[in-house]
Amino acid sequence: MTTAGCDLLCIGPHTDDAEIALGGTLAVMAAAGRRTWVADLTAGELASNAEPEERWAEAAEAGRALGLTGRLQLALPDGFVSASDRDQVAAVVWLLRRLRPRWVVSVPEPRRHPDHLATPALVARAAFLARLPALAVQAPQVRWWRAEADGELAERWICEVVATTCLPDQTPAVIVDVSAGWEAKLAALACFRSQFRREAGRRPTHINDPDFLASIEDRARAWGRRAGVTHGEALVTDAVPVVADLLDGGWR
Ligand SMILES: [Zn+2]
């Protein structure tokens, strides 16, 4: 039987998306010995600031800050991520069969960016198709950080849970207490100097406005208040927790 290759895989369109949306969860789970991976769908070639090489170097640094087991980057077209493009779906099917994650989480924010709107649909379609062995896929162009994932390409793979990070106006299915991982998340975000710092020569953007980092903190504190902890990250999924004892678990 094919076994899981990692415990949690976060898929975002661009480097820094996983850190912004799920960095605390990735850090907390890595510290608990879980195998955490990040996959960036594109090299971010349309970014307002920095070329893909600089962004990849920052992503590697952020990966270390979060204690990731691994990270990789596909070469889907930045700005044109699409769930209806057969080659893009096949690339993500390959990714899921190769990494064999138990949980996969995609990043739907910011909603004004078409790649973020498209990513959850792309991942959901690929997660369904990854379980169909009749669908054969070729290895796409991949850039690995550190080393390739252990194990071989599975003939089929079924993720236990497919989730997205929770938007402010949605009801979370689960809130992760990331208080213990918050420093690591901030350290990871600080690695993306080209994106978050409005230094000389950089174009002003939504995310290098100093208020942006404050908004990340505010969001985490709001989910944390809801959960009775300092900092939280929230997820949405159709999956539900199944328990034999309603008193078993941290319901709030
Ligand atoms: Zn992005």
PDB file of C-alpha atoms and ligand atoms in Angstrom:
ATOM      1  CA  MET A   1       0.000   0.000   0.000  1.00  0.00           C
ATOM      2  CA  THR A   2       1.234   3.494  -0.791  1.00  0.00           C
ATOM      3  CA  THR A   3       1.832   5.538   2.344  1.00  0.00           C
ATOM      4  CA  ALA A   4       1.553   9.275   2.925  1.00  0.00           C
ATOM      5  CA  GLY A   5       4.617  11.258   1.917  1.00  0.00           C
ATOM      6  CA  CYS A   6       3.771  14.279   4.035  1.00  0.00           C
ATOM      7  CA  ASP A   7       1.278  15.381   6.664  1.00  0.00           C
ATOM      8  CA  LEU A   8       0.387  18.898   5.522  1.00  0.00           C
ATOM      9  CA  LEU A   9       0.838  20.483   2.117  1.00  0.00           C
ATOM     10  CA  CYS A  10      -0.006  24.143   1.558  1.00  0.00           C
ATOM     11  CA  ILE A  11      -0.475  25.148  -2.081  1.00  0.00           C
ATOM     12  CA  GLY A  12      -0.392  28.816  -3.056  1.00  0.00           C
ATOM     13  CA  PRO A  13       0.052  30.507  -6.417  1.00  0.00           C
ATOM     14  CA  HIS A  14       3.126  32.514  -5.397  1.00  0.00           C
ATOM     15  CA  THR A  15       5.983  32.342  -2.910  1.00  0.00           C
ATOM     16  CA  ASP A  16       4.911  34.057   0.342  1.00  0.00           C
ATOM     17  CA  ASP A  17       1.226  33.049   0.020  1.00  0.00           C
ATOM     18  CA  ALA A  18       1.653  29.989   2.223  1.00  0.00           C
ATOM     19  CA  GLU A  19       3.547  32.002   4.833  1.00  0.00           C
ATOM     20  CA  ILE A  20       0.927  34.778   4.925  1.00  0.00           C
ATOM     21  CA  ALA A  21      -2.036  32.437   5.133  1.00  0.00           C
ATOM     22  CA  LEU A  22      -0.785  29.394   7.012  1.00  0.00           C
ATOM     23  CA  GLY A  23       2.696  30.130   8.345  1.00  0.00           C
ATOM     24  CA  GLY A  24       1.706  29.643  11.969  1.00  0.00           C
ATOM     25  CA  THR A  25       0.110  26.268  11.326  1.00  0.00           C
ATOM     26  CA  LEU A  26       3.085  25.120   9.285  1.00  0.00           C
ATOM     27  CA  ALA A  27       5.462  26.187  12.066  1.00  0.00           C
ATOM     28  CA  VAL A  28       3.473  24.604  14.895  1.00  0.00           C
ATOM     29  CA  MET A  29       3.047  21.325  13.055  1.00  0.00           C
ATOM     30  CA  ALA A  30       6.707  21.200  12.024  1.00  0.00           C
ATOM     31  CA  ALA A  31       7.720  21.782  15.644  1.00  0.00           C
ATOM     32  CA  ALA A  32       5.508  18.827  16.597  1.00  0.00           C
ATOM     33  CA  GLY A  33       7.423  16.613  14.191  1.00  0.00           C
ATOM     34  CA  ARG A  34       4.909  16.664  11.342  1.00  0.00           C
ATOM     35  CA  ARG A  35       6.155  16.643   7.771  1.00  0.00           C
ATOM     36  CA  THR A  36       5.138  20.002   6.325  1.00  0.00           C
ATOM     37  CA  TRP A  37       5.502  21.035   2.694  1.00  0.00           C
ATOM     38  CA  VAL A  38       4.761  24.124   0.648  1.00  0.00           C
ATOM     39  CA  ALA A  39       4.150  24.155  -3.094  1.00  0.00           C
ATOM     40  CA  ASP A  40       4.201  27.387  -5.069  1.00  0.00           C
ATOM     41  CA  LEU A  41       2.296  26.973  -8.327  1.00  0.00           C
ATOM     42  CA  THR A  42       4.160  29.721 -10.218  1.00  0.00           C
ATOM     43  CA  ALA A  43       7.557  31.399 -10.112  1.00  0.00           C
ATOM     44  CA  GLY A  44       5.838  34.766  -9.653  1.00  0.00           C
ATOM     45  CA  GLU A  45       7.179  36.208 -12.886  1.00  0.00           C
ATOM     46  CA  LEU A  46       4.531  38.972 -12.951  1.00  0.00           C
ATOM     47  CA  ALA A  47       5.400  40.330  -9.504  1.00  0.00           C
ATOM     48  CA  SER A  48       5.614  44.101  -9.154  1.00  0.00           C
ATOM     49  CA  ASN A  49       8.865  43.714  -7.215  1.00  0.00           C
ATOM     50  CA  ALA A  50      11.729  41.223  -7.620  1.00  0.00           C
ATOM     51  CA  GLU A  51      12.538  38.587 -10.215  1.00  0.00           C
ATOM     52  CA  PRO A  52      11.715  34.911  -9.651  1.00  0.00           C
ATOM     53  CA  GLU A  53      15.290  34.077  -8.589  1.00  0.00           C
ATOM     54  CA  GLU A  54      15.241  36.605  -5.764  1.00  0.00           C
ATOM     55  CA  ARG A  55      11.809  35.424  -4.647  1.00  0.00           C
ATOM     56  CA  TRP A  56      12.902  31.781  -4.684  1.00  0.00           C
ATOM     57  CA  ALA A  57      15.915  32.619  -2.503  1.00  0.00           C
ATOM     58  CA  GLU A  58      13.580  34.354  -0.052  1.00  0.00           C
ATOM     59  CA  ALA A  59      11.228  31.359  -0.126  1.00  0.00           C
ATOM     60  CA  ALA A  60      14.101  29.040   0.769  1.00  0.00           C
ATOM     61  CA  GLU A  61      14.981  31.227   3.729  1.00  0.00           C
ATOM     62  CA  ALA A  62      11.332  31.299   4.838  1.00  0.00           C
ATOM     63  CA  GLY A  63      11.178  27.510   4.522  1.00  0.00           C
ATOM     64  CA  ARG A  64      14.003  27.229   7.023  1.00  0.00           C
ATOM     65  CA  ALA A  65      12.278  29.692   9.379  1.00  0.00           C
ATOM     66  CA  LEU A  66       9.143  27.543   9.386  1.00  0.00           C
ATOM     67  CA  GLY A  67      11.028  24.266   9.703  1.00  0.00           C
ATOM     68  CA  LEU A  68       9.491  22.934   6.499  1.00  0.00           C
ATOM     69  CA  THR A  69      10.395  19.438   5.434  1.00  0.00           C
ATOM     70  CA  GLY A  70      10.368  20.582   1.832  1.00  0.00           C
ATOM     71  CA  ARG A  71       9.198  23.075  -0.723  1.00  0.00           C
ATOM     72  CA  LEU A  72       8.796  23.037  -4.444  1.00  0.00           C
ATOM     73  CA  GLN A  73       7.769  25.329  -7.221  1.00  0.00           C
ATOM     74  CA  LEU A  74       5.853  24.432 -10.355  1.00  0.00           C
ATOM     75  CA  ALA A  75       6.046  26.593 -13.465  1.00  0.00           C
ATOM     76  CA  LEU A  76       2.365  27.371 -14.061  1.00  0.00           C
ATOM     77  CA  PRO A  77       1.840  30.748 -15.747  1.00  0.00           C
ATOM     78  CA  ASP A  78       1.673  33.559 -13.200  1.00  0.00           C
ATOM     79  CA  GLY A  79      -1.548  35.525 -13.656  1.00  0.00           C
ATOM     80  CA  PHE A  80      -3.201  32.699 -15.594  1.00  0.00           C
ATOM     81  CA  VAL A  81      -3.674  29.923 -13.033  1.00  0.00           C
ATOM     82  CA  SER A  82      -6.745  28.028 -14.164  1.00  0.00           C
ATOM     83  CA  ALA A  83      -8.777  25.039 -13.026  1.00  0.00           C
ATOM     84  CA  SER A  84      -9.984  24.486 -16.587  1.00  0.00           C
ATOM     85  CA  ASP A  85      -6.540  24.127 -18.145  1.00  0.00           C
ATOM     86  CA  ARG A  86      -5.893  20.412 -18.521  1.00  0.00           C
ATOM     87  CA  ASP A  87      -2.109  20.731 -18.317  1.00  0.00           C
ATOM     88  CA  GLN A  88      -2.319  22.759 -15.105  1.00  0.00           C
ATOM     89  CA  VAL A  89      -4.689  20.242 -13.523  1.00  0.00           C
ATOM     90  CA  ALA A  90      -2.369  17.410 -14.573  1.00  0.00           C
ATOM     91  CA  ALA A  91       0.582  19.216 -12.976  1.00  0.00           C
ATOM     92  CA  VAL A  92      -1.250  19.449  -9.638  1.00  0.00           C
ATOM     93  CA  VAL A  93      -2.429  15.812  -9.896  1.00  0.00           C
ATOM     94  CA  TRP A  94       1.228  14.866 -10.326  1.00  0.00           C
ATOM     95  CA  LEU A  95       2.129  17.036  -7.322  1.00  0.00           C
ATOM     96  CA  LEU A  96      -0.436  15.303  -5.100  1.00  0.00           C
ATOM     97  CA  ARG A  97       0.562  11.812  -6.229  1.00  0.00           C
ATOM     98  CA  ARG A  98       4.236  12.645  -5.753  1.00  0.00           C
ATOM     99  CA  LEU A  99       3.984  14.284  -2.287  1.00  0.00           C
ATOM    100  CA  ARG A 100       1.030  12.162  -1.088  1.00  0.00           C
ATOM    101  CA  PRO A 101      -0.226  14.657   1.557  1.00  0.00           C
ATOM    102  CA  ARG A 102      -2.731  13.745   4.262  1.00  0.00           C
ATOM    103  CA  TRP A 103      -4.010  17.341   4.440  1.00  0.00           C
ATOM    104  CA  VAL A 104      -3.861  19.782   1.564  1.00  0.00           C
ATOM    105  CA  VAL A 105      -4.707  23.460   2.104  1.00  0.00           C
ATOM    106  CA  SER A 106      -4.961  26.084  -0.633  1.00  0.00           C
ATOM    107  CA  VAL A 107      -4.946  29.860  -0.372  1.00  0.00           C
ATOM    108  CA  PRO A 108      -7.927  31.809  -1.790  1.00  0.00           C
ATOM    109  CA  GLU A 109      -6.747  35.237  -0.720  1.00  0.00           C
ATOM    110  CA  PRO A 110      -6.421  37.993  -1.874  1.00  0.00           C
ATOM    111  CA  ARG A 111      -9.683  37.581  -3.755  1.00  0.00           C
ATOM    112  CA  ARG A 112      -8.877  40.438  -6.126  1.00  0.00           C
ATOM    113  CA  HIS A 113      -6.051  38.338  -7.606  1.00  0.00           C
ATOM    114  CA  PRO A 114      -7.319  35.891 -10.250  1.00  0.00           C
ATOM    115  CA  ASP A 115      -4.665  33.283  -9.371  1.00  0.00           C
ATOM    116  CA  HIS A 116      -5.976  33.143  -5.821  1.00  0.00           C
ATOM    117  CA  LEU A 117      -9.552  32.796  -7.008  1.00  0.00           C
ATOM    118  CA  ALA A 118      -8.496  29.947  -9.277  1.00  0.00           C
ATOM    119  CA  THR A 119      -6.198  28.034  -6.921  1.00  0.00           C
ATOM    120  CA  PRO A 120      -8.790  26.373  -4.624  1.00  0.00           C
ATOM    121  CA  ALA A 121     -10.799  25.168  -7.633  1.00  0.00           C
ATOM    122  CA  LEU A 122      -7.641  23.883  -9.316  1.00  0.00           C
ATOM    123  CA  VAL A 123      -6.552  22.018  -6.182  1.00  0.00           C
ATOM    124  CA  ALA A 124     -10.036  20.584  -5.575  1.00  0.00           C
ATOM    125  CA  ARG A 125     -10.290  19.272  -9.131  1.00  0.00           C
ATOM    126  CA  ALA A 126      -6.794  17.814  -8.974  1.00  0.00           C
ATOM    127  CA  ALA A 127      -7.476  16.219  -5.575  1.00  0.00           C
ATOM    128  CA  PHE A 128     -10.475  14.430  -7.061  1.00  0.00           C
ATOM    129  CA  LEU A 129      -8.691  13.355 -10.239  1.00  0.00           C
ATOM    130  CA  ALA A 130      -5.568  12.220  -8.334  1.00  0.00           C
ATOM    131  CA  ARG A 131      -7.588   9.257  -7.080  1.00  0.00           C
ATOM    132  CA  LEU A 132      -8.371   7.996 -10.580  1.00  0.00           C
ATOM    133  CA  PRO A 133      -5.574   5.695 -11.767  1.00  0.00           C
ATOM    134  CA  ALA A 134      -6.914   5.818 -15.332  1.00  0.00           C
ATOM    135  CA  LEU A 135      -5.683   9.413 -15.502  1.00  0.00           C
ATOM    136  CA  ALA A 136      -1.996   9.218 -16.365  1.00  0.00           C
ATOM    137  CA  VAL A 137       0.086  12.364 -15.876  1.00  0.00           C
ATOM    138  CA  GLN A 138       3.575  13.404 -16.902  1.00  0.00           C
ATOM    139  CA  ALA A 139       6.058  15.029 -14.551  1.00  0.00           C
ATOM    140  CA  PRO A 140       5.796  18.807 -14.947  1.00  0.00           C
ATOM    141  CA  GLN A 141       8.651  21.300 -14.648  1.00  0.00           C
ATOM    142  CA  VAL A 142       9.569  21.379 -10.948  1.00  0.00           C
ATOM    143  CA  ARG A 143      12.098  23.223  -8.848  1.00  0.00           C
ATOM    144  CA  TRP A 144      12.868  21.533  -5.506  1.00  0.00           C
ATOM    145  CA  TRP A 145      14.173  23.223  -2.406  1.00  0.00           C
ATOM    146  CA  ARG A 146      16.729  21.097  -0.502  1.00  0.00           C
ATOM    147  CA  ALA A 147      15.798  17.722  -1.917  1.00  0.00           C
ATOM    148  CA  GLU A 148      13.116  15.909  -3.793  1.00  0.00           C
ATOM    149  CA  ALA A 149      10.301  14.311  -1.800  1.00  0.00           C
ATOM    150  CA  ASP A 150      10.804  10.777  -0.567  1.00  0.00           C
ATOM    151  CA  GLY A 151       9.092   7.934  -2.333  1.00  0.00           C
ATOM    152  CA  GLU A 152       7.760   7.384  -5.786  1.00  0.00           C
ATOM    153  CA  LEU A 153       4.864   8.724  -7.791  1.00  0.00           C
ATOM    154  CA  ALA A 154       1.715   6.990  -6.533  1.00  0.00           C
ATOM    155  CA  GLU A 155      -0.608   5.468  -9.113  1.00  0.00           C
ATOM    156  CA  ARG A 156      -3.432   7.208  -7.274  1.00  0.00           C
ATOM    157  CA  TRP A 157      -3.685   9.308  -4.144  1.00  0.00           C
ATOM    158  CA  ILE A 158      -6.573  10.243  -1.848  1.00  0.00           C
ATOM    159  CA  CYS A 159      -6.028  13.253   0.415  1.00  0.00           C
ATOM    160  CA  GLU A 160      -7.763  12.830   3.776  1.00  0.00           C
ATOM    161  CA  VAL A 161      -8.823  16.488   3.905  1.00  0.00           C
ATOM    162  CA  VAL A 162      -8.895  19.217   1.269  1.00  0.00           C
ATOM    163  CA  ALA A 163      -9.246  22.663   2.839  1.00  0.00           C
ATOM    164  CA  THR A 164      -8.770  26.349   2.153  1.00  0.00           C
ATOM    165  CA  THR A 165      -7.701  29.094   4.491  1.00  0.00           C
ATOM    166  CA  CYS A 166     -10.726  30.930   5.903  1.00  0.00           C
ATOM    167  CA  LEU A 167     -11.735  34.342   4.608  1.00  0.00           C
ATOM    168  CA  PRO A 168     -12.823  36.927   7.192  1.00  0.00           C
ATOM    169  CA  ASP A 169     -16.493  36.661   6.222  1.00  0.00           C
ATOM    170  CA  GLN A 170     -16.576  32.856   6.310  1.00  0.00           C
ATOM    171  CA  THR A 171     -17.295  30.515   9.202  1.00  0.00           C
ATOM    172  CA  PRO A 172     -14.239  28.434  10.049  1.00  0.00           C
ATOM    173  CA  ALA A 173     -14.444  24.654  10.147  1.00  0.00           C
ATOM    174  CA  VAL A 174     -11.404  24.574  12.419  1.00  0.00           C
ATOM    175  CA  ILE A 175      -9.150  27.105  14.118  1.00  0.00           C
ATOM    176  CA  VAL A 176      -5.531  26.143  14.673  1.00  0.00           C
ATOM    177  CA  ASP A 177      -3.900  27.529  17.819  1.00  0.00           C
ATOM    178  CA  VAL A 178      -0.729  28.985  16.333  1.00  0.00           C
ATOM    179  CA  SER A 179       0.341  31.012  19.377  1.00  0.00           C
ATOM    180  CA  ALA A 180       3.497  28.922  19.794  1.00  0.00           C
ATOM    181  CA  GLY A 181       4.369  29.349  16.111  1.00  0.00           C
ATOM    182  CA  TRP A 182       3.724  33.058  15.766  1.00  0.00           C
ATOM    183  CA  GLU A 183       7.355  34.150  16.131  1.00  0.00           C
ATOM    184  CA  ALA A 184       8.367  31.648  13.469  1.00  0.00           C
ATOM    185  CA  LYS A 185       5.654  32.974  11.165  1.00  0.00           C
ATOM    186  CA  LEU A 186       6.883  36.553  11.619  1.00  0.00           C
ATOM    187  CA  ALA A 187      10.450  35.384  10.992  1.00  0.00           C
ATOM    188  CA  ALA A 188       9.320  33.662   7.793  1.00  0.00           C
ATOM    189  CA  LEU A 189       7.463  36.750   6.593  1.00  0.00           C
ATOM    190  CA  ALA A 190      10.533  38.877   7.291  1.00  0.00           C
ATOM    191  CA  CYS A 191      12.448  36.746   4.786  1.00  0.00           C
ATOM    192  CA  PHE A 192      10.361  38.182   1.938  1.00  0.00           C
ATOM    193  CA  ARG A 193      12.143  41.511   1.944  1.00  0.00           C
ATOM    194  CA  SER A 194      11.384  42.181  -1.723  1.00  0.00           C
ATOM    195  CA  GLN A 195       7.652  41.857  -1.098  1.00  0.00           C
ATOM    196  CA  PHE A 196       6.995  43.370   2.329  1.00  0.00           C
ATOM    197  CA  ARG A 197       9.540  46.172   2.616  1.00  0.00           C
ATOM    198  CA  ARG A 198       8.987  49.411   0.756  1.00  0.00           C
ATOM    199  CA  GLU A 199      12.664  50.101   0.171  1.00  0.00           C
ATOM    200  CA  ALA A 200      14.153  52.498  -2.368  1.00  0.00           C
ATOM    201  CA  GLY A 201      13.692  51.183  -5.878  1.00  0.00           C
ATOM    202  CA  ARG A 202      10.667  49.042  -5.016  1.00  0.00           C
ATOM    203  CA  ARG A 203       7.244  49.809  -6.408  1.00  0.00           C
ATOM    204  CA  PRO A 204       4.571  50.553  -3.795  1.00  0.00           C
ATOM    205  CA  THR A 205       2.106  47.681  -3.501  1.00  0.00           C
ATOM    206  CA  HIS A 206      -0.700  46.538  -1.247  1.00  0.00           C
ATOM    207  CA  ILE A 207       1.620  44.158   0.605  1.00  0.00           C
ATOM    208  CA  ASN A 208       4.597  46.466   1.155  1.00  0.00           C
ATOM    209  CA  ASP A 209       2.320  48.955   2.874  1.00  0.00           C
ATOM    210  CA  PRO A 210       3.274  48.717   6.596  1.00  0.00           C
ATOM    211  CA  ASP A 211      -0.411  48.244   7.404  1.00  0.00           C
ATOM    212  CA  PHE A 212      -0.389  44.904   5.629  1.00  0.00           C
ATOM    213  CA  LEU A 213       1.686  43.101   8.249  1.00  0.00           C
ATOM    214  CA  ALA A 214      -0.471  44.700  10.934  1.00  0.00           C
ATOM    215  CA  SER A 215      -3.555  43.288   9.210  1.00  0.00           C
ATOM    216  CA  ILE A 216      -2.075  39.771   9.357  1.00  0.00           C
ATOM    217  CA  GLU A 217      -1.533  40.179  13.088  1.00  0.00           C
ATOM    218  CA  ASP A 218      -5.063  41.569  13.555  1.00  0.00           C
ATOM    219  CA  ARG A 219      -6.601  38.638  11.698  1.00  0.00           C
ATOM    220  CA  ALA A 220      -4.700  36.061  13.734  1.00  0.00           C
ATOM    221  CA  ARG A 221      -5.661  37.768  16.978  1.00  0.00           C
ATOM    222  CA  ALA A 222      -9.308  37.846  15.917  1.00  0.00           C
ATOM    223  CA  TRP A 223      -9.368  34.095  15.183  1.00  0.00           C
ATOM    224  CA  GLY A 224      -7.404  33.592  18.385  1.00  0.00           C
ATOM    225  CA  ARG A 225      -9.999  35.492  20.432  1.00  0.00           C
ATOM    226  CA  ARG A 226     -12.718  33.330  18.906  1.00  0.00           C
ATOM    227  CA  ALA A 227     -10.767  30.240  19.972  1.00  0.00           C
ATOM    228  CA  GLY A 228      -9.674  31.495  23.388  1.00  0.00           C
ATOM    229  CA  VAL A 229      -5.982  31.568  22.443  1.00  0.00           C
ATOM    230  CA  THR A 230      -3.543  34.339  21.488  1.00  0.00           C
ATOM    231  CA  HIS A 231      -3.155  33.710  17.758  1.00  0.00           C
ATOM    232  CA  GLY A 232      -5.194  31.523  15.442  1.00  0.00           C
ATOM    233  CA  GLU A 233      -5.356  30.512  11.804  1.00  0.00           C
ATOM    234  CA  ALA A 234      -8.697  29.325  10.482  1.00  0.00           C
ATOM    235  CA  LEU A 235      -9.562  26.793   7.794  1.00  0.00           C
ATOM    236  CA  VAL A 236     -12.651  25.907   5.804  1.00  0.00           C
ATOM    237  CA  THR A 237     -13.368  22.378   4.624  1.00  0.00           C
ATOM    238  CA  ASP A 238     -16.350  20.150   3.903  1.00  0.00           C
ATOM    239  CA  ALA A 239     -14.793  17.494   6.147  1.00  0.00           C
ATOM    240  CA  VAL A 240     -16.122  17.287   9.705  1.00  0.00           C
ATOM    241  CA  PRO A 241     -14.474  15.998  12.871  1.00  0.00           C
ATOM    242  CA  VAL A 242     -15.832  12.589  13.850  1.00  0.00           C
ATOM    243  CA  VAL A 243     -15.744  11.826  17.578  1.00  0.00           C
ATOM    244  CA  ALA A 244     -17.250   9.161  19.823  1.00  0.00           C
ATOM    245  CA  ASP A 245     -17.421  11.529  22.786  1.00  0.00           C
ATOM    246  CA  LEU A 246     -18.675  15.093  22.312  1.00  0.00           C
ATOM    247  CA  LEU A 247     -16.604  16.197  25.281  1.00  0.00           C
ATOM    248  CA  ASP A 248     -13.454  14.993  23.565  1.00  0.00           C
ATOM    249  CA  GLY A 249     -11.830  17.944  21.815  1.00  0.00           C
ATOM    250  CA  GLY A 250     -11.405  21.664  22.200  1.00  0.00           C
ATOM    251  CA  TRP A 251     -14.769  23.027  21.141  1.00  0.00           C
ATOM    252  CA  ARG A 252     -15.402  26.756  21.559  1.00  0.00           C
TER     253      ARG A 252
HETATM  254 ZN    ZN B   1      -0.238  35.364  -4.148  1.00  0.00          ZN
END
